[in-house]
Amino acid sequence: MSNEIEKTIIIGSGPAGWSAAIYAARANLNPVVYEGTVKPEMIPLGQLAFTTEVENYAGFPAGNVRAFVESAVDKDRHWNLPPAPQGHEKDGQPHYAVQGVELMELMKQQALNFGTRVIGEDIVSVDFGSDVHKLTTSGGDTVQAKTVIIATGARANYLGLPSEEDYKNKGVSACAVCDGALPIYRGKPLAVVGGGDSAVEEATYLANLKGAATISLLIRRDEMRASKVMQDRALNHPNIEVLWNTVVDEVQGDGKLVNNLRVKSTLDDSVRDLPVGGMFVAIGHTPNTSFLDGAVEMNESGYIRWTKAFRTHTSVTGVFAAGDVADDYYRQAITSAGTGCMAALDAERYLAELE
Ligand code: NDP
């Protein structure tokens, strides 16, 4: 165990983690970010590592993104950048919205530029004390810190079909608000899987897009879990068709994009085709909190509880939470980044009070 006691350790490397690091580094907290390695939980760069274009992150309109990204991000990390989308040009220049990995590499770079130290390991267990918190790394070390910012995010649940895996980002998504307006889905009939509030919200969002075709909402039972008001919204929407007692058996396509779902009745196992250009899975999220082993207070779904209104404090003094790990409601990159900033400011103020 190192005897050094860090001021701030940040766990997680999505928008919350990097924003916390930028603010903490600029406040001279000399932060260390544990970036994560384990799939599917602690993904380096978080959930955005699975996304293509991010069209709703304020400050990043479509443009010649690649030129900027390559000029900003250290050359030794260019290998990690996905190819720029083809066929998106304006005035002879590439013209597209920043891709998830590009956005995260930019945030990481910004954190590095201010002196953040980054370690490519996970935190696998914690021992939160009153003043000093001990964290065990996946490499077997124990590190200590006065403040800890937990920004390990949540992961979208998927159906678990091999065909679903084959078509992720090619017509399968777990976020309609993020991806629904992308050209690959535009004007096509689409399916949303799930019967909770999220599924109805996603279906309604898609059904309200300009030029939307029919949105099929696939419910595995004969009733929805969603609240009554949300159910009514789905049932009364002219563009939404609710398919009761229906599950997806196989996602099908031409290898490049989804063009059909083979769906199965949960009543009699009969199967039929549902021609769609995309499938949005909205069957809940799982917060990445198992490594905490209950060390901070969580809600019934395992999300960390913020214990002060409009603050990122947790039930443990000196431990703060930011991003989707503490937010089962908004779950957007920009809201995560916002709470990452808040957590760093909360940590800074806590340390100032200690001193
Ligand atoms: P929920 O857990 O509420 O709903 C998950 C849905 O997915 C259920 O209908 C469930 O079916 C279905 N499901 C789960 N696994 C499968 C599967 N393998 N195949 C098919 N269907 C499956 O998750 P949500 O993300 O919808 O909501 C999470 C929380 O966020 C809730 O508290 C919700 O109220 C809240 N929320 C509120 C919103 C609002 O107020 N505007 C918007 C979005 C979320 P079954 O019912 O049969 O188990």
mmCIF file of N, CA and C in Angstrom, residues 51-53 60-75 77-86 88-89 92-106:
data_model
loop_
_atom_site.group_PDB
_atom_site.id
_atom_site.type_symbol
_atom_site.label_atom_id
_atom_site.label_comp_id
_atom_site.label_asym_id
_atom_site.label_seq_id
_atom_site.Cartn_x
_atom_site.Cartn_y
_atom_site.Cartn_z
ATOM 1 N N THR A 51 -21.201 4.705 -28.912
ATOM 2 C CA THR A 51 -22.116 5.530 -29.715
ATOM 3 C C THR A 51 -21.432 6.005 -30.986
ATOM 4 N N THR A 52 -22.200 6.266 -31.995
ATOM 5 C CA THR A 52 -21.627 6.888 -33.197
ATOM 6 C C THR A 52 -21.719 8.407 -33.018
ATOM 7 N N GLU A 53 -22.512 9.088 -33.859
ATOM 8 C CA GLU A 53 -22.531 10.546 -33.755
ATOM 9 C C GLU A 53 -23.348 11.036 -32.556
ATOM 10 N N PHE A 60 -21.104 21.327 -29.951
ATOM 11 C CA PHE A 60 -20.532 20.473 -30.998
ATOM 12 C C PHE A 60 -21.490 20.302 -32.171
ATOM 13 N N PRO A 61 -21.746 21.357 -32.921
ATOM 14 C CA PRO A 61 -22.562 21.196 -34.128
ATOM 15 C C PRO A 61 -21.773 20.417 -35.174
ATOM 16 N N ALA A 62 -22.468 19.873 -36.167
ATOM 17 C CA ALA A 62 -21.775 19.144 -37.232
ATOM 18 C C ALA A 62 -20.788 20.074 -37.927
ATOM 19 N N GLY A 63 -19.671 19.506 -38.317
ATOM 20 C CA GLY A 63 -18.650 20.293 -39.009
ATOM 21 C C GLY A 63 -17.477 19.407 -39.347
ATOM 22 N N ASN A 64 -16.333 20.008 -39.588
ATOM 23 C CA ASN A 64 -15.135 19.217 -39.886
ATOM 24 C C ASN A 64 -14.497 18.794 -38.566
ATOM 25 N N VAL A 65 -15.201 17.897 -37.899
ATOM 26 C CA VAL A 65 -14.837 17.491 -36.540
ATOM 27 C C VAL A 65 -13.442 16.861 -36.520
ATOM 28 N N ARG A 66 -13.183 16.000 -37.524
ATOM 29 C CA ARG A 66 -11.941 15.231 -37.470
ATOM 30 C C ARG A 66 -10.703 16.129 -37.447
ATOM 31 N N ALA A 67 -10.758 17.186 -38.227
ATOM 32 C CA ALA A 67 -9.593 18.076 -38.270
ATOM 33 C C ALA A 67 -9.313 18.634 -36.873
ATOM 34 N N PHE A 68 -10.372 19.049 -36.187
ATOM 35 C CA PHE A 68 -10.196 19.599 -34.837
ATOM 36 C C PHE A 68 -9.718 18.518 -33.861
ATOM 37 N N VAL A 69 -10.372 17.344 -33.938
ATOM 38 C CA VAL A 69 -10.015 16.271 -32.997
ATOM 39 C C VAL A 69 -8.539 15.905 -33.169
ATOM 40 N N GLU A 70 -8.104 15.782 -34.422
ATOM 41 C CA GLU A 70 -6.703 15.380 -34.643
ATOM 42 C C GLU A 70 -5.731 16.461 -34.182
ATOM 43 N N SER A 71 -6.181 17.720 -34.251
ATOM 44 C CA SER A 71 -5.268 18.779 -33.810
ATOM 45 C C SER A 71 -5.212 18.866 -32.284
ATOM 46 N N ALA A 72 -6.289 18.398 -31.614
ATOM 47 C CA ALA A 72 -6.350 18.553 -30.153
ATOM 48 C C ALA A 72 -5.819 17.332 -29.399
ATOM 49 N N VAL A 73 -6.094 16.146 -29.937
ATOM 50 C CA VAL A 73 -5.775 14.908 -29.194
ATOM 51 C C VAL A 73 -4.338 14.474 -29.507
ATOM 52 N N ASP A 74 -3.608 14.074 -28.464
ATOM 53 C CA ASP A 74 -2.220 13.628 -28.646
ATOM 54 C C ASP A 74 -2.143 12.550 -29.723
ATOM 55 N N LYS A 75 -1.094 12.656 -30.549
ATOM 56 C CA LYS A 75 -0.963 11.744 -31.700
ATOM 57 C C LYS A 75 -0.949 10.271 -31.290
ATOM 58 N N ARG A 77 -2.679 8.766 -29.366
ATOM 59 C CA ARG A 77 -4.015 8.185 -29.135
ATOM 60 C C ARG A 77 -4.887 8.230 -30.387
ATOM 61 N N HIS A 78 -4.335 8.675 -31.513
ATOM 62 C CA HIS A 78 -5.160 8.742 -32.734
ATOM 63 C C HIS A 78 -5.633 7.361 -33.185
ATOM 64 N N TRP A 79 -4.882 6.337 -32.814
ATOM 65 C CA TRP A 79 -5.289 4.970 -33.204
ATOM 66 C C TRP A 79 -6.661 4.626 -32.636
ATOM 67 N N ASN A 80 -7.021 5.281 -31.545
ATOM 68 C CA ASN A 80 -8.287 4.954 -30.872
ATOM 69 C C ASN A 80 -9.491 5.662 -31.521
ATOM 70 N N LEU A 81 -9.218 6.588 -32.438
ATOM 71 C CA LEU A 81 -10.326 7.340 -33.044
ATOM 72 C C LEU A 81 -11.009 6.495 -34.116
ATOM 73 N N PRO A 82 -12.339 6.453 -34.109
ATOM 74 C CA PRO A 82 -13.033 5.682 -35.149
ATOM 75 C C PRO A 82 -12.917 6.415 -36.487
ATOM 76 N N PRO A 83 -13.064 5.701 -37.610
ATOM 77 C CA PRO A 83 -13.029 6.401 -38.889
ATOM 78 C C PRO A 83 -14.146 7.440 -38.970
ATOM 79 N N ALA A 84 -13.880 8.555 -39.638
ATOM 80 C CA ALA A 84 -14.928 9.572 -39.817
ATOM 81 C C ALA A 84 -16.028 8.976 -40.694
ATOM 82 N N PRO A 85 -17.314 9.268 -40.396
ATOM 83 C CA PRO A 85 -18.401 8.712 -41.221
ATOM 84 C C PRO A 85 -18.236 9.141 -42.679
ATOM 85 N N GLN A 86 -18.480 8.220 -43.570
ATOM 86 C CA GLN A 86 -18.315 8.508 -44.997
ATOM 87 C C GLN A 86 -19.546 9.217 -45.558
ATOM 88 N N HIS A 88 -20.522 12.268 -45.545
ATOM 89 C CA HIS A 88 -21.081 13.461 -44.902
ATOM 90 C C HIS A 88 -20.157 14.617 -45.254
ATOM 91 N N GLU A 89 -20.490 15.348 -46.296
ATOM 92 C CA GLU A 89 -19.598 16.441 -46.707
ATOM 93 C C GLU A 89 -20.370 17.725 -46.926
ATOM 94 N N GLY A 92 -17.074 20.398 -49.794
ATOM 95 C CA GLY A 92 -15.878 19.589 -50.028
ATOM 96 C C GLY A 92 -15.134 19.175 -48.768
ATOM 97 N N GLN A 93 -15.695 19.489 -47.607
ATOM 98 C CA GLN A 93 -15.040 19.135 -46.331
ATOM 99 C C GLN A 93 -15.909 18.112 -45.591
ATOM 100 N N PRO A 94 -15.293 17.253 -44.755
ATOM 101 C CA PRO A 94 -16.118 16.372 -43.914
ATOM 102 C C PRO A 94 -17.061 17.220 -43.060
ATOM 103 N N HIS A 95 -18.268 16.736 -42.867
ATOM 104 C CA HIS A 95 -19.264 17.520 -42.117
ATOM 105 C C HIS A 95 -20.133 16.541 -41.347
ATOM 106 N N TYR A 96 -19.798 16.322 -40.099
ATOM 107 C CA TYR A 96 -20.592 15.385 -39.296
ATOM 108 C C TYR A 96 -20.524 15.792 -37.828
ATOM 109 N N ALA A 97 -21.450 15.228 -37.031
ATOM 110 C CA ALA A 97 -21.453 15.539 -35.593
ATOM 111 C C ALA A 97 -20.403 14.678 -34.898
ATOM 112 N N VAL A 98 -19.846 15.228 -33.844
ATOM 113 C CA VAL A 98 -18.757 14.537 -33.129
ATOM 114 C C VAL A 98 -19.204 13.119 -32.748
ATOM 115 N N GLN A 99 -18.302 12.167 -32.925
ATOM 116 C CA GLN A 99 -18.623 10.785 -32.545
ATOM 117 C C GLN A 99 -18.313 10.588 -31.053
ATOM 118 N N GLY A 100 -18.987 9.599 -30.439
ATOM 119 C CA GLY A 100 -18.835 9.385 -28.997
ATOM 120 C C GLY A 100 -17.383 9.285 -28.560
ATOM 121 N N VAL A 101 -16.601 8.471 -29.262
ATOM 122 C CA VAL A 101 -15.198 8.281 -28.854
ATOM 123 C C VAL A 101 -14.414 9.579 -29.047
ATOM 124 N N GLU A 102 -14.699 10.294 -30.119
ATOM 125 C CA GLU A 102 -13.998 11.575 -30.344
ATOM 126 C C GLU A 102 -14.279 12.557 -29.210
ATOM 127 N N LEU A 103 -15.562 12.642 -28.815
ATOM 128 C CA LEU A 103 -15.932 13.563 -27.739
ATOM 129 C C LEU A 103 -15.207 13.194 -26.448
ATOM 130 N N MET A 104 -15.155 11.891 -26.176
ATOM 131 C CA MET A 104 -14.513 11.468 -24.938
ATOM 132 C C MET A 104 -12.999 11.639 -24.985
ATOM 133 N N GLU A 105 -12.400 11.417 -26.147
ATOM 134 C CA GLU A 105 -10.954 11.643 -26.258
ATOM 135 C C GLU A 105 -10.636 13.131 -26.097
ATOM 136 N N LEU A 106 -11.539 13.987 -26.570
ATOM 137 C CA LEU A 106 -11.336 15.433 -26.367
ATOM 138 C C LEU A 106 -11.403 15.773 -24.883
#
